CSV table of C-alpha atoms (C1' of nucleotides) in Angstrom, one decimal:
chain,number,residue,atom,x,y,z
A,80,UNK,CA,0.0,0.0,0.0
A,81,UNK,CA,1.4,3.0,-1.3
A,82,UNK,CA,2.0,6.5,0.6
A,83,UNK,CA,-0.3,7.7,-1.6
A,84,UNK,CA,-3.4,5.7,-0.7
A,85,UNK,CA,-4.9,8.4,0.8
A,86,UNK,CA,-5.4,10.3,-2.9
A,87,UNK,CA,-9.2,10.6,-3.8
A,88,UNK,CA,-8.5,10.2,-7.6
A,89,UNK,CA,-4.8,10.0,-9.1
A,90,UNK,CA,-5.9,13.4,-11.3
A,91,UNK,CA,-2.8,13.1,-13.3
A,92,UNK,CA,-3.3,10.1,-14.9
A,93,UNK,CA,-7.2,10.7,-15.9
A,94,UNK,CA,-7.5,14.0,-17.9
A,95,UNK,CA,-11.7,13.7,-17.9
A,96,UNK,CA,-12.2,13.4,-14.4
A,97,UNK,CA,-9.5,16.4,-13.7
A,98,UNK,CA,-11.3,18.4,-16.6
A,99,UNK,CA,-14.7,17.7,-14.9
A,100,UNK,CA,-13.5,18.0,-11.5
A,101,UNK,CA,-12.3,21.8,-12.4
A,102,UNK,CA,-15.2,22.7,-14.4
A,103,UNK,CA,-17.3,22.2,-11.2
A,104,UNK,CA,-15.0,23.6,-8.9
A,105,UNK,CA,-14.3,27.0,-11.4
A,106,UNK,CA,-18.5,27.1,-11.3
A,107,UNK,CA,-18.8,26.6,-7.6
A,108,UNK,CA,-16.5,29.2,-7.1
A,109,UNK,CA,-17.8,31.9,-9.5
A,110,UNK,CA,-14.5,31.9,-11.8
A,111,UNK,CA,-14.5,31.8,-15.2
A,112,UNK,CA,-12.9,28.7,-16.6
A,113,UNK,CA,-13.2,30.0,-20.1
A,114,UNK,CA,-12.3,28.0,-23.2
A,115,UNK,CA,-8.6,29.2,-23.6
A,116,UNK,CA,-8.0,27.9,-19.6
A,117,UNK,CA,-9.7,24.8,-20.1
A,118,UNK,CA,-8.3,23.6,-23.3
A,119,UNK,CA,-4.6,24.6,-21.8
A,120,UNK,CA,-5.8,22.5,-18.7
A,121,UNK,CA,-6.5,19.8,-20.9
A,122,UNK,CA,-3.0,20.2,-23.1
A,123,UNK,CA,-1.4,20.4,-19.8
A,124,UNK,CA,-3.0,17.4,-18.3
A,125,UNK,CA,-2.9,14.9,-21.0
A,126,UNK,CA,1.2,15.5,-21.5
A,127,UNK,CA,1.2,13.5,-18.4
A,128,UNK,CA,4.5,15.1,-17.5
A,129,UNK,CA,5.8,18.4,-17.1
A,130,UNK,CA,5.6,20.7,-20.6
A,131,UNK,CA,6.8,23.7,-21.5
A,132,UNK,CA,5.0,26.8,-22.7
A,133,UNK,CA,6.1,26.7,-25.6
A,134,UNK,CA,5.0,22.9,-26.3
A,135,UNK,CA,1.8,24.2,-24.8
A,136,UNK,CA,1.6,26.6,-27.7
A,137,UNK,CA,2.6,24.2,-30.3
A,138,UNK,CA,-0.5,21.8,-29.6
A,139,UNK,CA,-2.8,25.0,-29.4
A,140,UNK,CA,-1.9,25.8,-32.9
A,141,UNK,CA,-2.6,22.0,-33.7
A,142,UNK,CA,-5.9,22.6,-33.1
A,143,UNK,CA,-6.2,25.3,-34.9
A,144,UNK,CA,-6.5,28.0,-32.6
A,145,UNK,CA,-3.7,30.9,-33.4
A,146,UNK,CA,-2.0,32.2,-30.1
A,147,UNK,CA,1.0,33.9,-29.0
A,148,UNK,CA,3.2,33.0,-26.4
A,149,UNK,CA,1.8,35.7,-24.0
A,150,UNK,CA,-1.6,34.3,-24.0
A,151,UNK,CA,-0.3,31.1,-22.9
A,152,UNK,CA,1.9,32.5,-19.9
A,153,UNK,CA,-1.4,34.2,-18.8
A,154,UNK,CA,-3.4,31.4,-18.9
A,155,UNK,CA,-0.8,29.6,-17.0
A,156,UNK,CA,-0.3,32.4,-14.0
A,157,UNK,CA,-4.1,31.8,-13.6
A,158,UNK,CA,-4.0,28.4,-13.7
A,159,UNK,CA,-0.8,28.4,-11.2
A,160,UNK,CA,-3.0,31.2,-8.8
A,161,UNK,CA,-6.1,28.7,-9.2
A,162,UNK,CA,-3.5,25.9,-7.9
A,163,UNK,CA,-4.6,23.7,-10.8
A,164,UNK,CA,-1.1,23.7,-11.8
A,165,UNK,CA,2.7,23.8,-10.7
A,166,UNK,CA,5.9,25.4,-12.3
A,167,UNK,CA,9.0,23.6,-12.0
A,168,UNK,CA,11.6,26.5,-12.1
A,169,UNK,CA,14.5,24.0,-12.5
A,170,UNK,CA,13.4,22.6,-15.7
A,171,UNK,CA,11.0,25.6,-16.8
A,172,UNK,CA,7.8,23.5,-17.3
A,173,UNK,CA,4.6,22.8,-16.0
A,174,UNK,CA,2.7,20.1,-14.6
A,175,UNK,CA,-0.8,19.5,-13.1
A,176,UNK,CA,-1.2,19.6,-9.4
A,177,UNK,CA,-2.2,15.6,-8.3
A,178,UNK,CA,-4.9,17.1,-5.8
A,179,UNK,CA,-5.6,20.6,-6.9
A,180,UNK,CA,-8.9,21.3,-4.3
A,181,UNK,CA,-6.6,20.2,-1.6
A,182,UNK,CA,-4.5,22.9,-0.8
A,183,UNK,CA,-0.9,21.5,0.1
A,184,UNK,CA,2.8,22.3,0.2
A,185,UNK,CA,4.5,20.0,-2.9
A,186,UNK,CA,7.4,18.5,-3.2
A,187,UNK,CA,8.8,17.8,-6.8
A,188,UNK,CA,11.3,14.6,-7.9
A,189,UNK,CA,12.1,15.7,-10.7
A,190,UNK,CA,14.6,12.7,-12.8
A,191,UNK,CA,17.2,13.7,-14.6
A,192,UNK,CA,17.4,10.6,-16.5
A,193,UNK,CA,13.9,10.0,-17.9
A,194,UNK,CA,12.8,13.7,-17.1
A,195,UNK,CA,9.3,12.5,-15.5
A,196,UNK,CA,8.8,14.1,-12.6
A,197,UNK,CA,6.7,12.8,-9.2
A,198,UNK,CA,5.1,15.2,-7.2
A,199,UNK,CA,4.7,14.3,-3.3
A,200,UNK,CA,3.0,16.1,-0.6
A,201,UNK,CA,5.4,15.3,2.7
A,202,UNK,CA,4.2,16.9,5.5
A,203,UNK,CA,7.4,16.3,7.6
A,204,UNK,CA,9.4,18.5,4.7
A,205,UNK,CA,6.9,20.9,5.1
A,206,UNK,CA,7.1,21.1,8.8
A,207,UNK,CA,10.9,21.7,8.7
A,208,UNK,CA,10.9,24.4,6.0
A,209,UNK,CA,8.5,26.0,8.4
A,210,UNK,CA,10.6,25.6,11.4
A,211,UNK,CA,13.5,26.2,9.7
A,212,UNK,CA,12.4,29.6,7.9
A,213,UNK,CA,11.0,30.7,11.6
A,214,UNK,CA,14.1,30.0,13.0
A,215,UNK,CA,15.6,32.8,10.5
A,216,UNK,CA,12.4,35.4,10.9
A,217,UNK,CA,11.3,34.4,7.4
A,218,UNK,CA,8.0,34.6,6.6
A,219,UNK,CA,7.0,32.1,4.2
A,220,UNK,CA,4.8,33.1,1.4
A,221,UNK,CA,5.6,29.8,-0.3
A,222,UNK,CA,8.0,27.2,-0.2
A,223,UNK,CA,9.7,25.1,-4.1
A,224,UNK,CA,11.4,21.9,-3.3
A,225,UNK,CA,12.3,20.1,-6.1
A,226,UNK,CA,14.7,17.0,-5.9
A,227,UNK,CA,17.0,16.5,-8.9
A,228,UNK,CA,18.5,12.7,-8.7
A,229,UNK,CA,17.2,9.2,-10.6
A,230,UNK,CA,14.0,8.0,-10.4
A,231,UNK,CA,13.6,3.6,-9.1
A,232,UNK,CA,12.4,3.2,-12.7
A,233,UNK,CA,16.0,4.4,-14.0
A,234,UNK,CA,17.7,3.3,-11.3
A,235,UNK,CA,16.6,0.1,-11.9
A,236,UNK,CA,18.4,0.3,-15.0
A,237,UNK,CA,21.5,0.8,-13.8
A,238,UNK,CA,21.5,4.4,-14.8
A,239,UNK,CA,24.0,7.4,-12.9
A,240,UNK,CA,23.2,10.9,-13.1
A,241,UNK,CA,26.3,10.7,-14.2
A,242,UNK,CA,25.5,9.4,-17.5
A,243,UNK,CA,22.3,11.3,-17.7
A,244,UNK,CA,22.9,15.2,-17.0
A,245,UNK,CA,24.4,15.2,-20.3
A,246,UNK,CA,22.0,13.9,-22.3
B,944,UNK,CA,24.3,31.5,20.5
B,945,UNK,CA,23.3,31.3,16.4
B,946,UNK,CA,23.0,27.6,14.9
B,947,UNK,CA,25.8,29.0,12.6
B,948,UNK,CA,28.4,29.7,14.9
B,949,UNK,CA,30.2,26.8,13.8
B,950,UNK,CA,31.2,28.9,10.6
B,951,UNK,CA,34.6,29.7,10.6
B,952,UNK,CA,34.5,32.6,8.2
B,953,UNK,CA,31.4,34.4,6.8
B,954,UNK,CA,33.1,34.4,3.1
B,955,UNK,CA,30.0,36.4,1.4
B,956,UNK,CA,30.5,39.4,3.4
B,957,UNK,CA,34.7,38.9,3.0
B,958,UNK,CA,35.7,38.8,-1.0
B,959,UNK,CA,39.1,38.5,-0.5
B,960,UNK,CA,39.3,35.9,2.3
B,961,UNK,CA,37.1,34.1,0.2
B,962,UNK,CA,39.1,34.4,-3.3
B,963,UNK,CA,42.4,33.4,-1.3
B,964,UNK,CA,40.5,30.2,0.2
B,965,UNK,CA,39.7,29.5,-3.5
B,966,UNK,CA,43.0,30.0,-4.5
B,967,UNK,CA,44.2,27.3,-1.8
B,968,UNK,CA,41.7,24.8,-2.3
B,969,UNK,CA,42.2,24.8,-6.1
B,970,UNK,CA,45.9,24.8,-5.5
B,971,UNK,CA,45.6,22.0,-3.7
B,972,UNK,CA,43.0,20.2,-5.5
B,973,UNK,CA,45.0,20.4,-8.8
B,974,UNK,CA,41.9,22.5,-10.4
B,975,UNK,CA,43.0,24.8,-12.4
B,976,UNK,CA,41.4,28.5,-11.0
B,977,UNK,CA,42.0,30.1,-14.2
B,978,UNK,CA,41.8,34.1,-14.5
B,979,UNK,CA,38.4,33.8,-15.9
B,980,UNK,CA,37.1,31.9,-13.2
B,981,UNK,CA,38.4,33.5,-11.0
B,982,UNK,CA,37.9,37.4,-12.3
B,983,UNK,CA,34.2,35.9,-12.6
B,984,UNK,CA,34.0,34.2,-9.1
B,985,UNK,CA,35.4,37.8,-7.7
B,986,UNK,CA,32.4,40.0,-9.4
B,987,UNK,CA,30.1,37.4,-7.7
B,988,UNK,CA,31.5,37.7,-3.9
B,989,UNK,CA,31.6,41.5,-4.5
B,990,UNK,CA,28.1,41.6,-5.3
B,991,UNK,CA,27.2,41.0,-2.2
B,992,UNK,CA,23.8,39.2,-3.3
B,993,UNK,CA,22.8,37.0,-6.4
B,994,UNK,CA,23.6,38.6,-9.3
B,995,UNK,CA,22.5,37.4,-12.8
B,996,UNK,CA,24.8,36.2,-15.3
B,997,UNK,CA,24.2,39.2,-18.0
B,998,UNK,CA,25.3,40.8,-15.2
B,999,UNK,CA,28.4,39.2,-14.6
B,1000,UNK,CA,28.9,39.8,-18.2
B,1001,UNK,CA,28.5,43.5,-17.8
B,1002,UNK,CA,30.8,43.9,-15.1
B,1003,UNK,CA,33.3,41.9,-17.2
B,1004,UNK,CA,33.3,44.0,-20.0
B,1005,UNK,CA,33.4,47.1,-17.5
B,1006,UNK,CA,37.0,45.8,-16.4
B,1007,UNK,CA,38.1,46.1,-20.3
B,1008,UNK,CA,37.4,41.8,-20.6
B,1009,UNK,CA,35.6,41.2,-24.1
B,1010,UNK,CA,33.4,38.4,-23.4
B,1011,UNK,CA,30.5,36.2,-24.5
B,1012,UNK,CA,27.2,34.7,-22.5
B,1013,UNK,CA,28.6,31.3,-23.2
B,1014,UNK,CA,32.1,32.5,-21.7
B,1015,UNK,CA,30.4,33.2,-18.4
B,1016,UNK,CA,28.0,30.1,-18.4
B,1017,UNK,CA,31.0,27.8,-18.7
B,1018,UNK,CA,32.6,29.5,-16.0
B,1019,UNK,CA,29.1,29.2,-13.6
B,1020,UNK,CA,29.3,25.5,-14.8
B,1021,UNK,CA,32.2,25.1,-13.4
B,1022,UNK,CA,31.8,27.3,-10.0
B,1023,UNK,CA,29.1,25.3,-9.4
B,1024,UNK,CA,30.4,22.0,-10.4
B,1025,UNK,CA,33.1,22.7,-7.7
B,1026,UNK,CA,30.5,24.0,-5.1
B,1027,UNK,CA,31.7,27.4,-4.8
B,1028,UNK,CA,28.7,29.0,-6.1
B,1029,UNK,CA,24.8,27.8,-6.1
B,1030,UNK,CA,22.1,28.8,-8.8
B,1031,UNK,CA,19.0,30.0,-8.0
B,1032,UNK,CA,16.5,28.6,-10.5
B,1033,UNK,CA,13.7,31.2,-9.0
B,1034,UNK,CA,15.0,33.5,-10.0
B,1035,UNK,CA,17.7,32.7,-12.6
B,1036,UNK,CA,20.8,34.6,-10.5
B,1037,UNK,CA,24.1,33.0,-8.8
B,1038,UNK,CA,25.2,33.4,-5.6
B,1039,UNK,CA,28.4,32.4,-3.6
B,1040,UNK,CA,28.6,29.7,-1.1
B,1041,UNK,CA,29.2,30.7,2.2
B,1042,UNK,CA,30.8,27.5,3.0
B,1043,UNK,CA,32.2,26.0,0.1
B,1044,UNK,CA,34.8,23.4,1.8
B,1045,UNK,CA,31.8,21.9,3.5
B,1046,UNK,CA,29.9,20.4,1.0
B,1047,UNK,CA,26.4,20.6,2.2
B,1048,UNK,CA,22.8,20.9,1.7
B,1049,UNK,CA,21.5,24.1,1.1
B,1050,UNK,CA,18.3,26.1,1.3
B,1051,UNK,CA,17.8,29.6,0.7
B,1052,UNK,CA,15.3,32.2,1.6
B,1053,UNK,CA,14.4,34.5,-0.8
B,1054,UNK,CA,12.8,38.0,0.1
B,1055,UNK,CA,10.1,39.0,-2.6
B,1056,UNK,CA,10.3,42.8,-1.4
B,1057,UNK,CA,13.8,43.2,-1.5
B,1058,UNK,CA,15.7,41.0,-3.3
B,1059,UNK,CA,18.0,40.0,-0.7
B,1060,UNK,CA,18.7,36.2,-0.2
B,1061,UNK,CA,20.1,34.0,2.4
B,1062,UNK,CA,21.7,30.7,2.9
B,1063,UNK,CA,20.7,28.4,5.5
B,1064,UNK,CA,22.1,24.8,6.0
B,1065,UNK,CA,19.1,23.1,7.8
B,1066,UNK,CA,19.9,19.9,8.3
B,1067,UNK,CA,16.8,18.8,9.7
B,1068,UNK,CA,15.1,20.0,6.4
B,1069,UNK,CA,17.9,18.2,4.5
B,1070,UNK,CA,17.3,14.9,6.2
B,1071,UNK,CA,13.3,15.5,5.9
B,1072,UNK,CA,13.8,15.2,2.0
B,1073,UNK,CA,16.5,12.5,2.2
B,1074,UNK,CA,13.4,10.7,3.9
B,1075,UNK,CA,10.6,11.6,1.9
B,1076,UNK,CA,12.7,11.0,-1.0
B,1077,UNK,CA,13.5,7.1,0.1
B,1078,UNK,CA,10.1,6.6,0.7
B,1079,UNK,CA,9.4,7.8,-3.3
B,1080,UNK,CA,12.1,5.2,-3.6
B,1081,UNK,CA,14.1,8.2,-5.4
B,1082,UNK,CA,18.1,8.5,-5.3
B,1083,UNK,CA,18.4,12.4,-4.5
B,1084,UNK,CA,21.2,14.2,-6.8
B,1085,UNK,CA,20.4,17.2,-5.3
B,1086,UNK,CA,17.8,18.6,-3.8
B,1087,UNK,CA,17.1,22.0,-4.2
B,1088,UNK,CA,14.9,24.2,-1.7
B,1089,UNK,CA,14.2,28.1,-2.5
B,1090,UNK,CA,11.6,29.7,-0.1
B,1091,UNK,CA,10.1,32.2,-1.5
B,1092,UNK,CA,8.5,34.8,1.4
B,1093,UNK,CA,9.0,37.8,3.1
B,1094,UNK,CA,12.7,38.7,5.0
B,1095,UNK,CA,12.6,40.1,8.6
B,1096,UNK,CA,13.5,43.5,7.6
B,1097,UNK,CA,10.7,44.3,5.0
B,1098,UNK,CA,8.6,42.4,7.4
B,1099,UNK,CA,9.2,44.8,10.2
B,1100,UNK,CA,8.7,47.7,7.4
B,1101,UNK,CA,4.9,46.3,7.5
B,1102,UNK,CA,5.3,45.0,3.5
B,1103,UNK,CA,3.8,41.9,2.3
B,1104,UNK,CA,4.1,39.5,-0.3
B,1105,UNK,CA,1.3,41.5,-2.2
B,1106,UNK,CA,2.4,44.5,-2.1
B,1107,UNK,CA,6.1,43.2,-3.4
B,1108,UNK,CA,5.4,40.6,-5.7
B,1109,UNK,CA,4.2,42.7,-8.4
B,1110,UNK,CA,7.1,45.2,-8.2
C,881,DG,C1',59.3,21.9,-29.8
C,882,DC,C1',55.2,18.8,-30.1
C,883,DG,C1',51.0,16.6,-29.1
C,884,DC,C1',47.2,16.3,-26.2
C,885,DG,C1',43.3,17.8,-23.6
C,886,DA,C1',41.2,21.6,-21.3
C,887,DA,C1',39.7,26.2,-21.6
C,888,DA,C1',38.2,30.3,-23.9
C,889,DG,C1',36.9,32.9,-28.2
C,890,DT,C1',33.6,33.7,-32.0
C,891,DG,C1',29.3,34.1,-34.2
C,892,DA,C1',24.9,32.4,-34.5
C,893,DT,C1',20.8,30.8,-32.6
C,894,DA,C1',17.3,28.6,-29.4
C,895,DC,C1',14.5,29.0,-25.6
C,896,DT,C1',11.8,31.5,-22.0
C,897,DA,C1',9.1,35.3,-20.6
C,898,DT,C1',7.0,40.0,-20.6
C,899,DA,C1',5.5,44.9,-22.2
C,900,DA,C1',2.3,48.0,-24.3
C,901,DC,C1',-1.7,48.8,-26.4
C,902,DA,C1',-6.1,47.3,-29.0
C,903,DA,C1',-10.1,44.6,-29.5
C,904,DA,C1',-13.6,41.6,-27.8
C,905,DA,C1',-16.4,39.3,-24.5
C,906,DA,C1',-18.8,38.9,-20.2
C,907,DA,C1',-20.9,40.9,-16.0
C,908,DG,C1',-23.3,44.4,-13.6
C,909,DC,C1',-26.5,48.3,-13.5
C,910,DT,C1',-30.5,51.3,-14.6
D,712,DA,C1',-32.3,46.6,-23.9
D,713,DG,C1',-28.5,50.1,-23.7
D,714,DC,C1',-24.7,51.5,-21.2
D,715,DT,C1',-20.6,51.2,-18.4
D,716,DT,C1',-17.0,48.7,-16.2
D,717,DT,C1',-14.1,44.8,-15.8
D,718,DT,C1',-12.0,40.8,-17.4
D,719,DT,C1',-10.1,38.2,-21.0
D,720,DT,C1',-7.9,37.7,-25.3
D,721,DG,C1',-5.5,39.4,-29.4
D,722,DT,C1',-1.5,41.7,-31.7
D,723,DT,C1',3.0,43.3,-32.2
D,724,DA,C1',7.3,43.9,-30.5
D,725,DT,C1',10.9,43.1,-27.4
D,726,DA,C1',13.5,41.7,-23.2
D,727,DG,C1',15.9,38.2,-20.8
D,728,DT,C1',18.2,33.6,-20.3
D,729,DA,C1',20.9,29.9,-22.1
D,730,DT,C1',23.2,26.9,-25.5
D,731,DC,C1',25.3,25.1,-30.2
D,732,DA,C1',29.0,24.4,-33.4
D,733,DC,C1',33.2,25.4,-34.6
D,734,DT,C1',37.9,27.6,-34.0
D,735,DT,C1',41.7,29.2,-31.4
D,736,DT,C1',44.6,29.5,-27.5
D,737,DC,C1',46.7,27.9,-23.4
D,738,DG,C1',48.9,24.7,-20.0
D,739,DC,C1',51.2,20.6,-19.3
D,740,DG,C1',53.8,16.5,-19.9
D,741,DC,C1',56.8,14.1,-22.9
DNA sequence: GCGCGAAAGTGATACTATAACAAAAAAGCT
DNA sequence: AGCTTTTTTGTTATAGTATCACTTTCGCGC
């Protein structure tokens, strides 16, 4: 039984339900979740991994739709303020957040083999940051943890970081 | 009695002490501390606080040195290969180590008002993630912590993290 | 001196993000 | 409905960050 037992849905790894589950939150909470932000959700959520904005763009203009890069960046600050979606400043990208109506500090694990990255919600990480920002007089406004190293899939495989950072 | 009392020399806030450490440990080391790298490693200690690397450019080409972006990545490469300098991926600046003979675990608290960031070694947030990382079943390169928030100074000058961020 | 590998130079380019202003769409009000 | 106000999106341009590919120079050991 996994750490993550506790999850509701796994989000990440069923687009519709996520889609669904935001169109009823966005309405429940009186903000517009107008086509542009829902069909970037969408983009966002079916890469199953972190993308960039400029991939983000690319499969907008797959569909059809013309858009610049600016539209895309403000799409994605809402989506990021909504808390529907993470930035991963080490690798410039973006992900969905696993439990987005669950407010929660994340942890990232990111791989620099395979590039996927696993997001986890460790409340003992959390608690230390805290403690350890108090203990300087820093008030937190929000806390980016994000683990660079090789995932068990890759590790399995015998693979370094070594042989991976340059690739 | 501060937790970082066991610091030997506070090397941000003394260049030179710092530079002639550098010297020694490359000296020693049998890496070669070229002009470059070290010209480059100076204009970062004398910043006093991260400093971007178009910036480090600049002040290169103030001191009469024609050089390229590339010229001073390589050179941050390299600093930070040899833990003498981190990077901030937040927001995309470089910093010097204040203790770069003890290699360590680092996490840094980054005022939104002001700009100013500081190093703190926490190793109780350092084994948190080694933890939650082993749970993930993860092998941790390294793990990189940037908490964003507001610094004890701006905080006593009644600012918050709305009233800075957009600034 | 010569050869080798590491470092730096050169010129071009890719990638990431934002500014400034205009147009359009939705929401609220009378 | 007609009007205003606010929010969202479009349009064009540009700023900021980082790397590629190739050449030249430098340091070191023989």
């Amino acid at each position: 039984m996994s750490v993550f037992a506790h999850h509701t849905h796994d989000y990440a790894s069923d687009p519709d339900a996520a889609l669904e589950a935001a169109d009823k939150y966005f309405q429940s909470a009186g903000v517009r979740f107008t086509p542009l932000r829902r069909r970037v959700f969408e983009i966002i959520l079916r890469a199953g991994k972190p993308i960039g904005a400029y991939d983000i763009l690319e499969r907008l203009r797959d569909h059809g739709k013309i858009a610049a890069p600016i539209s895309v960046y403000r799409v994605l600050d809402f989506l990021i303020e909504q808390r529907f979606v993470h930035r991963l400043a080490t690798i410039n990208a973006y992900m969905a957040c696993v439990t987005p109506e669950d407010p929660h500090a994340a942890q990232f694990l990111i791989c620099q083999c395979c590039g996927s990255v696993t997001e986890i919600s460790d409340p003992v990480i959390d608690k230390a940051i805290a403690e350890g920002a108090r203990a300087a007089d820093f008030q937190v406004s929000y806390p980016l943890v994000e683990i660079m190293g090789i995932c068990a899939h890759c590790a399995a495989e015998g693979k370094t970081a070594g042989d991976c950072k340059k690739s």
